[in-house]
Each structure stands twice: as structure tokens, then as C-alpha cells.
Amino acid sequence: MAEAMRIGNCSGFYGDRMSAMREMLEGGRLDVLTGDYLAELTMLILGRDTMKDASLGYAKTFVRQLEDCLGLALERGVRIVSNAGGLNPAGLADRVREIAAGLGLDAAVAHVEGDDLRPLGLYEGALTANAYLGGFGIAAALRAGADVVVTGRVTDASLVVGPAAAHHGWTPTSYDELAGAVVAGHVLECGTQATGGNFSGFRSLPDHRTPLGFPLAEIAADGSSVITKHDGTGGAVTVDTVTAQLLYEIQTTRYLNPDVITHLDSIALREVGPDRVEVSGVHGQAPPERLKVCVNELGGFRNTAEFVLIGLDIEAKADWVREQLAPSLTAAEVSWTLTALPVPDADTEEGASCLLRCTVKDDRPDPVGRAFTGPAVELALASYPGFTMTAPPAAPSPYGVYRAAYVERSAVTHTVVHADGRREVVADPTEFSLPDEDQGRRPSPYPAPTDSVTRRMSLGTFVHARSGDKGGDANLGLWVAHDGSEKYDERVTWLQKIITPRKVRELLPEAADLEVEVYVLPNLGAVNVLVRGLLGDGVAASTRFDPQAKGLGEWARSRMVHMREGLA
């Protein structure tokens, strides 16, 4: 049986800390270093890059990191696996070879392709259309001796599944082991979000002055793992920081990946030392028959103007601006939002102000260009008292619309191009299954005792949250903090009882008319909430001020709820 494999992460998104690759390579022992650069929005950005230059389409920051660190990785025997190839993994592989040659290094560079479905013409008008591939292409490249493997749109977790499968010799039917690696990969994929980033318990983290360390996983042959970080780095790895990332953008209790369906309600977490959390007990089943596809289309053009309203008569001022500007607007879609009204008798001018935001969208740039900004600026001396705007007029910007689609595996040729140029087609799984999407859905009524005397407190008194986007849907994970309280089990029961679809709509009035689903994860002391359609057509098209719902969890935690006396 092979020893546990140490897999690290040095990037959670396109634009993450440039120094992270060197930090991870110098910070301690690793077998593989991964980097996740892709998201739905990133694919749109890369798609626009290729419109300007067809030779681009990959994450340019990864290139700069390798220019600095490729020699160090080879010297230390650390293999690098990244999805930075985006829309052009072959082009990135060639660029990596150029870097190696320029540095006088002998590096075996392979790439994985086949995810780009645009040549098939399945999605008319699509700027990008990429199937999510699994980890066995990466595994094949590593088994053949690759030092660097770059891919297009594999799932984020596949960056970990592939190396673990290659190292431990797992087969496509090693479902529990693969599921365990998917969980480890999901924890690592967003970098420092597993070590205290975006963590609602941030005040408990040691030494806020030290940059958060990036996470790594020690993955055993049975698929279990220990999540940790290099010694001396900032942040922390605790059951709560790991839970935070586990609940990030997961949807139901059945987490679908191309290689396996992971049962999230089977995960067991346990602290086994300082900054060491064991992940065990994960079960998996055969993967779904079809592959998910990320489709991005150009939706049109948009622009925004923000008016600062100060002092008295705020609502009347807002009404007047709308009445003055509305007749001039020709855009197909116009939305207005007014931020919270200022407190009375504010002791600063900023405290006495709020913002009125007008966002316009159209298929063509003209209605959201000068036709919009001109009439807005012309009101400067002809509108409400104290007229001012937060920024000068801007040019229209294009926006994209994301949608998820599904494709038969037979339409996708998952291919590894090895370092010697040899092409290997990765075989599809031979067993498939259908997930029970209702598994874990919160029952109603929930089997719990009736609350007695209650008091009103914020939901976040002992509940953590992590939120994010899945296309146009918002995902909100809530779980009871591991703060040593003897009331932990009672608190979990209370949380899972109180968080109903109706209660979510009450806590988050923006969801009042939307479909809400609630799933229970007793093993994590958690519930996961899906708010369908809160983000419209996705991050690039949304006019919501928090288009990725990153702050939704903190809003929910600030809301007041009835809590049994003594529970806090």
C-alpha cells in the first residue's frame, strides 16, 4: 500500500496571490502542487481574450509563476497540475515548454484536452462551451512521467482526484476512494478559504498580520485525508474552517463529479492535531451518465450610474432623479436600487448619505453608452440639492450569460497529449447511476422538541455561514460553531429545525418569491440552502450589488431569530 500523498494548492482563482506557488514549494514537503484558475466567470474572460488573440485563452498569471518557480519544482521533485489551460491547454503546454527551454530545464509537459465543445456546434451562439472532465486524464499523464500537467475545464476536484488515483492505483470503480479524493479536492480548490479566508469565525484566527497559508491534503490509499498547511503560515485549519469550504457551492447532499457521485452526508471530520483535520468515512457511487457543460454566451452590454443622495428628503430626491432620467432611457432593461437610508442626525457627511444606483442593459452598446451617461450627467445642475455621482461616466461594457447544460459522454473525447506527443483517449466509465437529489432534503415537520421560552438574538450568535454562487442560484451553508459548548447537539437540532424554506424567505426578503431548497447534513451540524434564481443569469449578467452572493451568509447571520433561553 502506497504512503499518503501530499497534494498542495497554490491558487483558488485567476488573480490569486502570485507568490503562493513559491511559498508552497519552499514551505515544506509536497508530492504534487495544484492550481485552480477557472470559474464560470473566468471562462467568459478567457473567451473574450481569444476574440482578441486566438493564441491566448489560458491563465497568464500561471505562466509568470512558472517562470519563477519551474526550476524549484523540478529540483524538489514536485509535480505541478493545473487547469490554467482554460480554452487553450495545448497553447499553454507549448508556452511551458518554451519556459523550460529558456531556463535550460528538462521538463516533461503534458496536457489534457477534449472539454471544448464549440467545434461540435451543439450550443449556437456560445462564446465558450466546455464539458467538465474527470481526473483520469491527469492520472494517465502523471503515470507516464509528466512533470507538469495543464488542462482545460476539468472539475476543480479533478486536480486532486487525478494525482491521488495515479499514486494509489485506483480504478474507475474505486468509488469510496474517489469520493474521498473529491472531498479533499473540494476543500483545497479555493485555496485559503480552507485556512480562514472568507470565514465567519475570523476573529478566532491567530495573528491576523501573517498572510493566510495555502492548504494541502495528505491523501491515504483508502481515500481518507488529513487537511493541513505548512508550518509557520498564517490562518488555521480547524473543523470549522474545513466545514466552511465543504459547504461552499455544493447544492444538494449528492455532489456530482464525472468520476463519482460523492455522498456529502457521509463525511466525518475530526481534529487530529494543531492545524490538522482528518476527513474520513466518505462514500461514493457510480458517476452520472452525462457530463455537465459550462456554456457562456455574450448577453449584451451594460452600464451603471450611481447618484449620491445626502441629508433630508432622500426618497423624494430619488423619485425626482428617476422621473427626470427615465424618459431619456432607451435601454431594453433598466433597474434602480436605493441603498439603506442614512441614520438621522449623522455626524459625518458620508454617514448622512446613501446611493441610488441605475443599471441599464441592452443587446447593443449605443443605448447604454452616451445615450445613458449623457442625460445622467446633464442633471448635475438641474436636479436635487447636493447632486453628485460616485464616478465619471463610463463606456459600456459587454457582459456574459452563464448556463449549465449536459452532454452525452459519447460526444466528448477526453484526451491526454503526453510529453512525447503521443495521444491517449481516456475511456469512459462503464457503470453509471442516478443520484437521489432529494436525499437529505429537510423533512417537514422537522422531528424536534418544541421550543420553550425564547429570546431574540442574531442567527450568527453560534452559527457560521459560507455563501456563493452556482450560475444564477445562490448557495448558503449554515453550521453550528465548534466552540466547545456542551449545547452543541441541541444547537444543531435547533438550527436544522428553524431553517425552513419559509424561514429563509423571512430572513432574506430578496428571496420572497423564489424557490428555496434546504438540505440537512447532520454529520457536519449543518444545513445547506439553495435560493434558485437570486442571481439572475449569473455573476457577469447580474445587476445585484453582490452578484456572486459572497456576502449573503453574513447578511443571514446578522438577522434576528428566536432562540431558546440558555441555548446561547
Coordinates of C-alpha atoms in Angstrom, one line a residue:
M1 CA 0.0 0.0 0.0
A2 CA 1.4 3.4 -1.0
E3 CA 2.1 6.0 1.6
A4 CA -0.2 9.0 1.9
M5 CA 0.3 11.6 -0.9
R6 CA 0.8 15.2 -0.1
I7 CA -1.1 17.5 -2.5
G8 CA -1.0 21.2 -2.1
N9 CA -2.8 24.2 -3.7
C10 CA -1.4 27.5 -4.8
S11 CA -4.3 29.2 -6.4
G12 CA -8.1 29.4 -5.8
F13 CA -8.9 31.7 -8.7
Y14 CA -7.5 33.6 -11.6
G15 CA -5.8 36.5 -9.8
D16 CA -4.9 34.8 -6.5
R17 CA -1.6 35.6 -4.7
M18 CA 1.3 35.4 -7.2
S19 CA 3.8 34.4 -4.6
A20 CA 1.8 31.4 -3.5
M21 CA 3.5 28.9 -5.8
R22 CA 6.9 29.7 -4.4
E23 CA 5.6 29.8 -0.8
M24 CA 4.1 26.3 -1.2
L25 CA 7.3 24.9 -2.8
E26 CA 9.6 26.3 -0.2
G27 CA 7.3 25.8 2.8
G28 CA 7.6 22.0 3.2
R29 CA 7.4 18.6 1.5
L30 CA 4.9 18.1 -1.3
D31 CA 4.4 15.5 -4.0
V32 CA 2.1 17.5 -6.2
L33 CA 1.2 21.2 -6.3
T34 CA -2.2 22.1 -7.9
G35 CA -3.6 25.4 -9.0
D36 CA -7.2 26.2 -9.8
Y37 CA -7.7 29.2 -12.0
L38 CA -11.1 28.6 -13.6
A39 CA -14.6 29.5 -12.7
E40 CA -17.7 30.2 -14.9
L41 CA -16.8 33.9 -15.0
T42 CA -13.1 33.1 -15.8
M43 CA -14.2 31.1 -18.8
L44 CA -16.0 34.1 -20.1
I45 CA -12.9 36.3 -19.5
L46 CA -10.7 33.8 -21.4
G47 CA -13.3 33.6 -24.2
R48 CA -13.1 37.4 -24.6
D49 CA -9.3 37.1 -24.6
T50 CA -9.4 34.6 -27.6
M51 CA -11.7 37.1 -29.5
K52 CA -8.7 39.5 -29.4
D53 CA -5.9 36.9 -29.9
A54 CA -6.7 33.2 -30.7
S55 CA -3.3 32.2 -29.3
L56 CA -4.4 33.2 -25.8
G57 CA -7.3 31.7 -23.7
Y58 CA -5.1 30.5 -20.8
A59 CA -4.3 32.0 -17.4
K60 CA -1.3 34.3 -18.0
T61 CA -0.5 34.5 -14.3
F62 CA 0.3 30.8 -14.2
V63 CA 2.9 31.5 -16.9
R64 CA 4.6 34.1 -14.7
Q65 CA 4.5 31.8 -11.7
L66 CA 6.2 29.0 -13.7
E67 CA 8.9 31.4 -15.0
D68 CA 9.8 32.0 -11.4
C69 CA 9.2 28.5 -9.9
L70 CA 9.5 25.7 -12.5
G71 CA 13.2 25.1 -11.7
L72 CA 12.4 25.0 -8.0
A73 CA 9.6 22.5 -8.5
L74 CA 11.8 20.2 -10.6
E75 CA 14.6 20.4 -8.1
R76 CA 12.3 19.4 -5.3
G77 CA 10.5 16.7 -7.3
V78 CA 7.2 18.3 -7.0
R79 CA 4.9 17.8 -10.0
I80 CA 2.5 20.6 -11.0
V81 CA -1.1 20.1 -12.1
S82 CA -3.3 23.0 -13.1
N83 CA -6.4 23.8 -15.0
A84 CA -4.8 27.1 -16.2
G85 CA -5.0 25.9 -19.8
G86 CA -8.6 27.2 -19.9
L87 CA -9.7 27.4 -23.5
N88 CA -6.2 26.6 -24.9
P89 CA -4.4 23.9 -22.9
A90 CA -2.3 23.0 -25.9
G91 CA -1.1 26.5 -26.3
L92 CA -0.3 26.7 -22.6
A93 CA 1.7 23.4 -22.8
D94 CA 3.8 24.9 -25.6
R95 CA 4.4 28.0 -23.6
V96 CA 5.5 25.9 -20.6
R97 CA 8.0 24.1 -22.8
E98 CA 9.3 27.4 -24.0
I99 CA 9.8 28.5 -20.4
A100 CA 11.6 25.3 -19.6
A101 CA 13.9 25.6 -22.7
G102 CA 14.6 29.2 -21.9
L103 CA 15.7 28.2 -18.4
G104 CA 17.7 25.3 -19.6
L105 CA 15.4 22.8 -17.8
D106 CA 14.3 19.3 -18.9
A107 CA 10.6 19.2 -18.1
A108 CA 8.1 16.7 -19.4
V109 CA 4.9 18.7 -20.1
A110 CA 1.6 17.0 -20.9
H111 CA -1.9 18.5 -21.4
V112 CA -5.5 17.3 -21.2
E113 CA -8.0 18.3 -23.8
G114 CA -11.4 17.4 -25.2
D115 CA -13.5 19.6 -23.0
D116 CA -14.0 22.3 -25.6
L117 CA -17.3 21.5 -27.4
R118 CA -17.5 24.6 -29.6
P119 CA -16.3 22.7 -32.7
L120 CA -19.3 20.4 -32.3
G121 CA -21.8 23.3 -32.8
L122 CA -24.1 22.0 -30.1
Y123 CA -24.6 25.4 -28.5
E124 CA -25.5 28.0 -31.0
G125 CA -24.0 31.4 -30.3
A126 CA -21.9 30.2 -27.4
L127 CA -18.7 32.1 -26.7
T128 CA -17.5 29.1 -24.6
A129 CA -18.9 25.6 -24.1
N130 CA -16.8 23.3 -22.0
A131 CA -17.6 19.9 -20.6
Y132 CA -16.3 19.2 -17.1
L133 CA -13.8 16.3 -17.3
G134 CA -12.7 14.0 -14.5
G135 CA -9.3 13.2 -13.1
F136 CA -8.3 10.0 -15.0
G137 CA -6.7 12.0 -17.9
I138 CA -4.5 13.7 -15.3
A139 CA -3.7 10.4 -13.8
A140 CA -2.6 8.9 -17.1
A141 CA -0.3 11.9 -17.7
L142 CA 1.3 11.5 -14.3
R143 CA 1.7 7.8 -14.7
A144 CA 3.5 8.4 -18.0
G145 CA 6.0 10.6 -16.2
A146 CA 4.8 14.2 -16.7
D147 CA 6.4 16.9 -14.5
V148 CA 3.7 19.4 -15.5
V149 CA 0.1 18.7 -16.5
V150 CA -2.1 21.5 -17.7
T151 CA -5.8 21.0 -18.5
G152 CA -8.8 22.8 -19.8
R153 CA -12.1 22.6 -17.9
V154 CA -11.8 19.6 -15.6
T155 CA -13.8 19.8 -12.4
D156 CA -11.9 21.7 -9.6
A157 CA -11.7 18.5 -7.6
S158 CA -10.2 16.5 -10.5
L159 CA -6.9 18.3 -10.0
V160 CA -6.6 16.3 -6.8
V161 CA -8.5 13.2 -7.8
G162 CA -6.1 12.6 -10.8
P163 CA -2.8 12.6 -8.8
A164 CA -4.3 10.6 -6.0
A165 CA -5.7 7.9 -8.4
A166 CA -2.3 7.7 -10.1
H167 CA -0.4 7.4 -6.9
H168 CA -2.7 4.8 -5.2
G169 CA -3.6 2.9 -8.3
W170 CA -7.3 3.4 -8.0
T171 CA -9.6 2.2 -10.8
P172 CA -12.8 3.9 -12.1
T173 CA -14.9 1.7 -9.7
S174 CA -13.0 2.7 -6.6
Y175 CA -16.0 4.8 -5.6
D176 CA -15.3 5.4 -1.9
E177 CA -11.7 6.3 -2.5
L178 CA -12.5 8.6 -5.4
A179 CA -15.3 10.2 -3.4
G180 CA -12.8 10.8 -0.6
A181 CA -10.4 12.5 -3.0
V182 CA -13.2 14.6 -4.4
V183 CA -13.9 15.9 -0.9
A184 CA -10.2 16.6 -0.4
G185 CA -10.1 18.4 -3.7
H186 CA -13.2 20.4 -2.9
V187 CA -11.5 21.6 0.3
L188 CA -8.3 22.6 -1.5
E189 CA -9.8 24.1 -4.6
C190 CA -10.4 27.6 -3.3
G191 CA -7.0 28.0 -1.7
T192 CA -7.0 30.0 1.6
Q193 CA -10.8 29.6 2.0
A194 CA -9.8 26.4 3.8
T195 CA -7.4 28.1 6.2
G196 CA -9.5 31.1 7.4
G197 CA -10.3 33.1 4.3
N198 CA -14.0 34.3 4.0
F199 CA -14.5 32.6 7.4
S200 CA -17.2 34.0 9.6
G201 CA -15.2 33.0 12.7
F202 CA -12.2 35.1 11.5
R203 CA -11.8 36.7 14.9
S204 CA -10.6 33.3 16.3
L205 CA -7.7 33.1 13.8
P206 CA -4.2 33.6 15.3
D207 CA -2.1 36.6 14.2
H208 CA -4.1 38.5 11.6
R209 CA -0.9 40.1 10.3
T210 CA 0.5 36.9 8.8
P211 CA -0.8 36.1 5.3
L212 CA -3.0 33.0 5.3
G213 CA -1.3 29.8 4.3
F214 CA -2.5 27.7 1.4
P215 CA -3.9 24.3 2.2
L216 CA -2.6 20.8 1.5
A217 CA -4.1 17.3 1.9
E218 CA -2.4 14.1 2.9
I219 CA -4.4 11.5 1.0
A220 CA -4.3 7.9 2.1
A221 CA -4.9 4.8 0.0
D222 CA -8.5 4.4 1.3
G223 CA -9.4 8.0 0.2
S224 CA -9.3 9.4 3.7
S225 CA -7.2 12.5 4.1
V226 CA -5.8 15.0 6.6
I227 CA -6.2 18.7 5.7
T228 CA -3.3 20.8 6.9
K229 CA -1.0 23.6 5.9
H230 CA 2.8 24.3 6.0
D231 CA 4.1 25.2 9.5
G232 CA 4.6 28.8 10.2
T233 CA 2.0 30.1 7.7
G234 CA -1.0 32.2 8.7
G235 CA -4.6 31.2 9.4
A236 CA -5.7 27.9 10.8
V237 CA -7.0 24.5 9.8
T238 CA -9.9 23.5 12.1
V239 CA -13.1 21.6 11.8
D240 CA -14.9 24.9 11.2
T241 CA -12.6 26.2 8.5
V242 CA -12.8 22.9 6.7
T243 CA -16.6 22.8 7.1
A244 CA -16.8 26.3 5.7
Q245 CA -15.2 25.2 2.5
L246 CA -17.1 21.9 2.3
L247 CA -20.4 23.8 2.3
Y248 CA -19.2 26.2 -0.4
E249 CA -21.4 25.9 -3.6
I250 CA -22.4 22.3 -3.1
Q251 CA -26.2 22.3 -3.7
T252 CA -27.7 19.0 -2.5
T253 CA -26.1 16.2 -0.4
R254 CA -25.2 14.4 -3.6
Y255 CA -22.1 16.1 -5.1
L256 CA -21.9 15.1 -8.8
N257 CA -18.5 14.7 -10.4
P258 CA -17.5 13.0 -13.7
D259 CA -15.8 10.1 -11.9
V260 CA -18.1 9.6 -8.9
I261 CA -21.1 10.9 -7.0
T262 CA -20.0 11.8 -3.6
H263 CA -22.3 11.4 -0.5
L264 CA -21.6 14.6 1.4
D265 CA -23.7 13.4 4.3
S266 CA -21.2 10.6 4.9
I267 CA -18.2 12.9 5.7
A268 CA -16.7 12.7 9.1
L269 CA -14.4 15.4 10.4
R270 CA -12.0 15.2 13.4
E271 CA -9.2 17.4 14.6
V272 CA -6.1 15.2 15.0
G273 CA -3.6 17.8 15.9
P274 CA -2.8 21.5 15.6
D275 CA -3.9 22.6 12.1
R276 CA -4.7 19.0 11.1
V277 CA -8.3 17.9 10.3
E278 CA -9.0 14.3 9.3
V279 CA -11.6 13.6 6.6
S280 CA -12.9 10.1 6.7
G281 CA -15.9 7.8 6.1
V282 CA -16.7 9.3 2.7
H283 CA -18.9 7.1 0.5
G284 CA -19.4 7.3 -3.3
Q285 CA -21.4 5.7 -6.0
A286 CA -21.1 5.3 -9.8
P287 CA -21.0 8.6 -11.7
P288 CA -23.8 10.2 -13.6
E289 CA -24.2 9.2 -17.2
R290 CA -23.9 12.6 -18.7
L291 CA -21.3 15.4 -18.3
K292 CA -22.1 18.9 -17.1
V293 CA -21.2 21.7 -19.6
C294 CA -20.3 25.3 -18.8
V295 CA -21.9 27.5 -21.5
N296 CA -21.1 31.2 -21.7
E297 CA -22.9 33.5 -24.2
L298 CA -22.5 37.2 -24.9
G299 CA -25.6 38.7 -23.3
G300 CA -25.2 42.3 -24.5
F301 CA -23.8 45.5 -23.0
R302 CA -24.4 47.2 -19.6
N303 CA -23.6 50.4 -17.8
T304 CA -24.2 51.9 -14.3
A305 CA -24.5 55.3 -12.8
E306 CA -24.5 56.0 -9.0
F307 CA -26.1 59.1 -7.5
V308 CA -25.2 60.2 -4.0
L309 CA -28.2 61.4 -2.0
I310 CA -27.4 63.3 1.2
G311 CA -29.4 64.6 4.2
L312 CA -33.1 65.1 4.3
D313 CA -35.9 64.0 1.8
I314 CA -33.8 61.1 0.5
E315 CA -36.7 59.3 -1.0
A316 CA -38.1 62.4 -2.7
K317 CA -34.7 63.1 -4.2
A318 CA -34.5 59.6 -5.5
D319 CA -38.0 59.9 -7.0
W320 CA -37.1 63.1 -8.8
V321 CA -34.0 61.7 -10.4
R322 CA -35.9 58.7 -11.6
E323 CA -38.6 61.0 -13.1
Q324 CA -36.0 63.2 -14.8
L325 CA -33.9 60.4 -16.2
A326 CA -36.5 57.8 -17.2
P327 CA -37.8 59.5 -20.3
S328 CA -34.3 59.6 -21.8
L329 CA -33.5 55.9 -21.3
T330 CA -33.9 53.6 -24.3
A331 CA -32.1 50.5 -23.0
A332 CA -34.1 47.3 -23.0
E333 CA -33.6 46.7 -19.3
V334 CA -33.4 49.4 -16.6
S335 CA -33.1 48.7 -12.9
W336 CA -32.9 51.1 -9.9
T337 CA -31.7 50.3 -6.4
L338 CA -31.5 52.5 -3.3
T339 CA -29.2 51.6 -0.5
A340 CA -30.2 51.8 3.1
L341 CA -31.4 55.2 4.3
P342 CA -28.9 57.2 6.5
V343 CA -29.4 57.4 10.2
P344 CA -30.9 60.7 11.5
D345 CA -28.6 63.4 12.7
A346 CA -25.5 61.7 11.3
D347 CA -22.2 63.2 12.5
T348 CA -20.4 62.9 9.1
E349 CA -21.5 63.8 5.6
E350 CA -20.9 60.2 4.4
G351 CA -23.0 58.9 7.3
A352 CA -25.8 61.1 6.1
S353 CA -25.8 59.7 2.6
C354 CA -26.9 56.8 0.6
L355 CA -26.6 55.7 -3.1
L356 CA -29.2 55.5 -5.8
R357 CA -27.9 53.1 -8.5
C358 CA -29.2 52.9 -12.0
T359 CA -28.1 49.9 -14.2
V360 CA -29.0 49.6 -17.8
K361 CA -28.6 46.6 -20.2
D362 CA -29.2 46.1 -23.9
D363 CA -28.2 44.0 -26.8
R364 CA -26.5 46.9 -28.4
P365 CA -23.9 49.3 -26.9
D366 CA -25.4 52.6 -28.0
P367 CA -28.4 52.6 -25.7
V368 CA -26.1 52.1 -22.6
G369 CA -23.4 54.5 -23.8
R370 CA -23.7 58.2 -24.3
A371 CA -27.5 57.8 -24.7
F372 CA -27.4 56.8 -21.0
T373 CA -24.5 58.7 -19.5
G374 CA -25.2 62.0 -21.3
P375 CA -28.7 62.6 -19.8
A376 CA -27.4 61.5 -16.4
V377 CA -24.6 64.0 -16.3
E378 CA -26.8 66.8 -17.7
L379 CA -28.8 66.7 -14.5
A380 CA -25.8 67.9 -12.5
L381 CA -27.1 71.5 -12.2
A382 CA -30.7 70.7 -12.8
S383 CA -31.8 68.2 -10.2
Y384 CA -31.9 67.5 -6.5
P385 CA -29.8 69.6 -4.0
G386 CA -26.3 68.2 -3.3
F387 CA -26.2 66.4 -6.7
T388 CA -23.1 64.3 -7.0
M389 CA -22.1 61.0 -8.6
T390 CA -19.6 58.4 -7.4
A391 CA -17.6 58.2 -10.7
P392 CA -17.4 59.9 -14.1
P393 CA -19.4 58.4 -16.9
A394 CA -18.0 55.1 -18.2
A395 CA -18.1 53.4 -21.5
P396 CA -20.5 50.4 -21.9
S397 CA -19.1 47.0 -21.1
P398 CA -20.1 43.7 -22.5
Y399 CA -21.5 41.0 -20.2
G400 CA -22.0 37.3 -20.5
V401 CA -24.7 34.9 -19.6
Y402 CA -23.8 31.6 -18.0
R403 CA -26.0 28.5 -18.2
A404 CA -25.4 24.9 -17.3
A405 CA -26.1 22.2 -19.9
Y406 CA -25.5 18.5 -20.1
V407 CA -24.0 16.3 -22.9
E408 CA -23.7 12.6 -23.6
R409 CA -20.2 11.3 -22.8
S410 CA -20.1 9.8 -26.3
A411 CA -19.9 13.4 -27.7
V412 CA -16.7 14.2 -25.6
T413 CA -13.3 12.8 -26.4
H414 CA -11.3 13.1 -23.2
T415 CA -7.7 13.1 -24.4
V416 CA -4.2 13.2 -22.9
V417 CA -1.4 14.6 -25.0
H418 CA 1.7 13.2 -23.4
A419 CA 5.1 14.9 -23.3
D420 CA 6.3 12.9 -26.2
G421 CA 3.3 13.9 -28.4
R422 CA 1.5 10.6 -28.0
R423 CA -2.2 11.0 -27.8
E424 CA -4.2 8.8 -25.4
V425 CA -8.0 8.7 -25.2
V426 CA -9.3 8.2 -21.7
A427 CA -12.0 5.5 -21.6
D428 CA -15.4 6.4 -20.3
P429 CA -16.7 4.7 -17.1
T430 CA -18.8 1.6 -17.8
E431 CA -21.1 1.9 -14.8
F432 CA -23.4 4.9 -14.1
S433 CA -26.0 5.8 -11.5
L434 CA -28.7 8.3 -10.9
P435 CA -28.4 10.4 -7.7
D436 CA -31.2 10.7 -5.3
E437 CA -31.4 14.5 -5.4
D438 CA -34.0 14.6 -2.7
Q439 CA -31.7 12.7 -0.3
G440 CA -31.1 14.9 2.7
R441 CA -33.9 17.4 1.9
R442 CA -35.2 18.8 5.2
P443 CA -38.3 16.9 6.3
S444 CA -41.4 19.0 7.3
P445 CA -42.4 18.9 10.0
Y446 CA -38.9 18.5 11.4
P447 CA -38.7 16.0 14.3
A448 CA -37.5 18.2 17.2
P449 CA -38.9 19.2 20.6
T450 CA -41.0 22.4 20.8
D451 CA -39.0 25.4 22.0
S452 CA -40.0 26.9 25.3
V453 CA -39.1 30.4 26.5
T454 CA -37.2 32.2 23.7
R455 CA -35.2 35.4 23.2
R456 CA -34.3 37.3 20.1
M457 CA -30.6 37.1 19.1
S458 CA -28.7 37.2 15.8
L459 CA -28.5 33.9 13.9
G460 CA -24.7 34.3 13.9
T461 CA -24.6 34.0 17.7
F462 CA -23.3 30.5 17.3
V463 CA -23.9 29.8 13.7
H464 CA -21.2 30.2 11.0
A465 CA -22.0 30.7 7.3
R466 CA -20.4 30.4 3.9
S467 CA -22.2 31.5 0.7
G468 CA -21.5 31.7 -3.0
D469 CA -23.0 31.3 -6.5
K470 CA -23.9 28.5 -8.8
G471 CA -24.8 30.2 -12.0
G472 CA -28.0 32.1 -11.2
D473 CA -28.6 30.3 -7.9
A474 CA -27.2 31.3 -4.5
N475 CA -25.8 28.7 -2.2
L476 CA -25.9 29.3 1.6
G477 CA -24.3 26.9 4.0
L478 CA -25.0 27.3 7.8
W479 CA -23.5 25.2 10.5
V480 CA -23.1 25.3 14.3
A481 CA -19.7 26.5 15.5
H482 CA -17.4 24.1 17.3
D483 CA -16.7 26.4 20.2
G484 CA -16.6 23.8 23.0
S485 CA -20.2 24.4 24.1
E486 CA -22.0 21.5 25.8
K487 CA -25.1 22.6 24.0
Y488 CA -23.6 21.7 20.5
D489 CA -26.1 18.8 19.8
E490 CA -29.1 20.9 21.0
R491 CA -27.9 23.8 18.8
V492 CA -27.6 21.6 15.7
T493 CA -31.2 20.3 16.3
W494 CA -32.4 23.9 16.7
L495 CA -30.7 25.1 13.5
Q496 CA -32.0 22.2 11.4
K497 CA -35.5 22.8 12.8
I498 CA -35.6 26.6 12.3
I499 CA -34.1 26.8 8.8
T500 CA -37.1 26.0 6.6
P501 CA -37.7 27.4 3.1
R502 CA -40.3 29.8 4.7
K503 CA -37.8 30.9 7.3
V504 CA -35.1 31.6 4.7
R505 CA -37.6 33.8 2.8
E506 CA -38.2 35.7 6.1
L507 CA -34.5 36.1 6.8
L508 CA -33.7 37.0 3.2
P509 CA -36.6 39.1 1.9
E510 CA -35.0 39.2 -1.6
A511 CA -35.9 35.5 -1.8
A512 CA -39.6 36.1 -1.0
D513 CA -40.8 35.0 -4.4
L514 CA -38.1 32.5 -5.2
E515 CA -37.8 28.7 -4.9
V516 CA -35.8 27.7 -1.8
E517 CA -34.4 24.2 -1.0
V518 CA -33.0 23.2 2.3
Y519 CA -30.8 20.1 2.8
V520 CA -29.7 18.7 6.2
L521 CA -26.1 17.5 6.8
P522 CA -26.2 16.1 10.4
N523 CA -22.6 14.9 10.2
L524 CA -21.5 18.5 9.8
G525 CA -24.0 20.1 12.1
A526 CA -25.2 22.0 9.1
V527 CA -27.9 22.8 6.6
N528 CA -27.3 23.8 3.0
V529 CA -29.7 26.3 1.4
L530 CA -30.3 26.8 -2.3
V531 CA -32.0 30.0 -3.4
R532 CA -32.9 29.4 -7.0
G533 CA -32.7 32.4 -9.4
L534 CA -31.4 35.0 -6.8
L535 CA -28.5 36.0 -9.1
G536 CA -30.5 36.1 -12.4
D537 CA -28.4 35.0 -15.3
G538 CA -25.2 34.6 -13.3
V539 CA -22.4 36.8 -12.0
A540 CA -21.5 38.5 -15.3
A541 CA -25.1 39.5 -16.0
S542 CA -26.5 40.1 -12.5
T543 CA -27.4 43.6 -11.5
R544 CA -27.4 42.6 -7.8
F545 CA -24.7 44.6 -5.9
D546 CA -23.3 41.3 -4.6
P547 CA -23.5 39.3 -7.9
Q548 CA -21.8 36.2 -6.5
A549 CA -23.7 36.1 -3.2
K550 CA -20.4 36.1 -1.3
G551 CA -21.9 38.3 1.5
L552 CA -25.3 36.5 1.6
G553 CA -24.2 34.4 4.6
E554 CA -23.0 37.4 6.6
W555 CA -26.4 39.1 6.0
A556 CA -28.2 35.9 7.1
R557 CA -26.0 35.7 10.3
S558 CA -26.9 39.3 11.2
R559 CA -30.6 38.7 11.1
M560 CA -32.5 38.3 14.4
V561 CA -34.2 34.9 15.3
H562 CA -36.0 33.5 18.3
M563 CA -33.7 31.2 20.2
R564 CA -34.4 29.1 23.2
E565 CA -33.3 30.6 26.5
G566 CA -29.9 29.1 27.5
L567 CA -29.1 27.8 24.1
A568 CA -26.6 30.6 23.6

